[in-house]
Coordinates of C-alpha atoms in Angstrom, one line a residue:
M1 CA 15.7 -16.0 -17.3
A2 CA 15.4 -19.3 -15.5
P3 CA 12.8 -19.5 -12.8
N4 CA 13.6 -21.1 -9.4
V5 CA 10.0 -22.2 -9.2
T6 CA 7.2 -22.8 -11.7
L7 CA 3.6 -22.7 -10.6
D8 CA 1.0 -23.8 -13.1
V9 CA -2.5 -22.6 -12.1
T10 CA -4.2 -23.0 -15.5
G11 CA -7.9 -23.4 -15.1
L12 CA -7.9 -21.7 -11.7
V13 CA -10.1 -18.6 -11.6
C14 CA -9.1 -15.3 -10.0
P15 CA -8.1 -14.5 -7.4
G16 CA -6.9 -18.1 -7.1
P17 CA -3.6 -17.7 -9.1
V18 CA -2.3 -14.9 -6.9
I19 CA -3.4 -16.6 -3.7
E20 CA -1.5 -19.8 -4.7
A21 CA 1.5 -17.7 -5.8
R22 CA 1.6 -16.0 -2.4
K23 CA 1.7 -19.3 -0.6
I24 CA 4.8 -20.4 -2.6
F25 CA 6.4 -17.0 -2.3
N26 CA 6.3 -17.3 1.5
T27 CA 8.7 -20.2 1.1
M28 CA 11.1 -18.6 -1.4
S29 CA 14.2 -16.5 -0.7
Q30 CA 14.6 -12.9 -1.7
G31 CA 15.8 -12.6 -5.3
Q32 CA 14.4 -15.9 -6.5
I33 CA 12.1 -16.0 -9.5
M34 CA 8.8 -17.7 -10.0
K35 CA 7.2 -18.5 -13.3
L36 CA 3.4 -18.3 -12.8
V37 CA 1.3 -19.8 -15.6
S38 CA -2.4 -18.8 -15.7
T39 CA -5.4 -18.8 -18.0
C40 CA -7.5 -16.4 -15.9
P41 CA -7.8 -13.1 -17.8
S42 CA -7.7 -11.0 -14.6
T43 CA -4.4 -12.5 -13.4
R44 CA -2.5 -9.9 -15.5
D45 CA -3.9 -7.0 -13.5
E46 CA -3.9 -8.9 -10.2
V47 CA -0.2 -9.8 -10.4
G48 CA 0.8 -6.2 -11.1
T49 CA -1.3 -4.9 -8.2
W50 CA 0.1 -7.7 -5.9
C51 CA 3.7 -6.9 -6.9
A52 CA 3.3 -3.2 -6.3
A53 CA 1.8 -3.9 -2.9
T54 CA 4.4 -6.4 -1.8
G55 CA 7.7 -5.1 -3.3
N56 CA 7.9 -8.1 -5.6
V57 CA 9.0 -7.3 -9.2
L58 CA 7.1 -8.4 -12.3
L59 CA 10.0 -9.0 -14.7
D60 CA 8.1 -10.2 -17.8
T61 CA 4.8 -11.3 -19.1
Q62 CA 4.5 -13.7 -22.0
E63 CA 1.6 -15.2 -23.9
T64 CA 2.7 -18.8 -24.3
G65 CA -0.5 -20.0 -26.1
P66 CA -4.0 -18.9 -26.8
G67 CA -5.2 -17.5 -23.5
V68 CA -2.2 -18.8 -21.6
W69 CA 0.1 -16.3 -19.8
A70 CA 3.4 -16.8 -18.1
F71 CA 4.4 -14.2 -15.5
F72 CA 8.0 -14.0 -14.3
I73 CA 8.1 -12.5 -10.8
R74 CA 11.2 -11.9 -8.6
K75 CA 10.7 -11.9 -4.9
G76 CA 11.5 -8.5 -3.4

């Protein structure tokens, strides 16, 4: 799955990663995919909650390194 946009927010504390993702999502078209990279442990829960509330779809979550997570989100 190739993302249309990659947003690296490593080092940013929660809720910063979801806030930054939301800004970019507002410029994306429906069906496009974002890869969100974060080191904040709470991002995992926050992304799921945000997707459920907005109709976006969390396609996959991958641990890409120690404490580094990549979230693949499709704009709904």
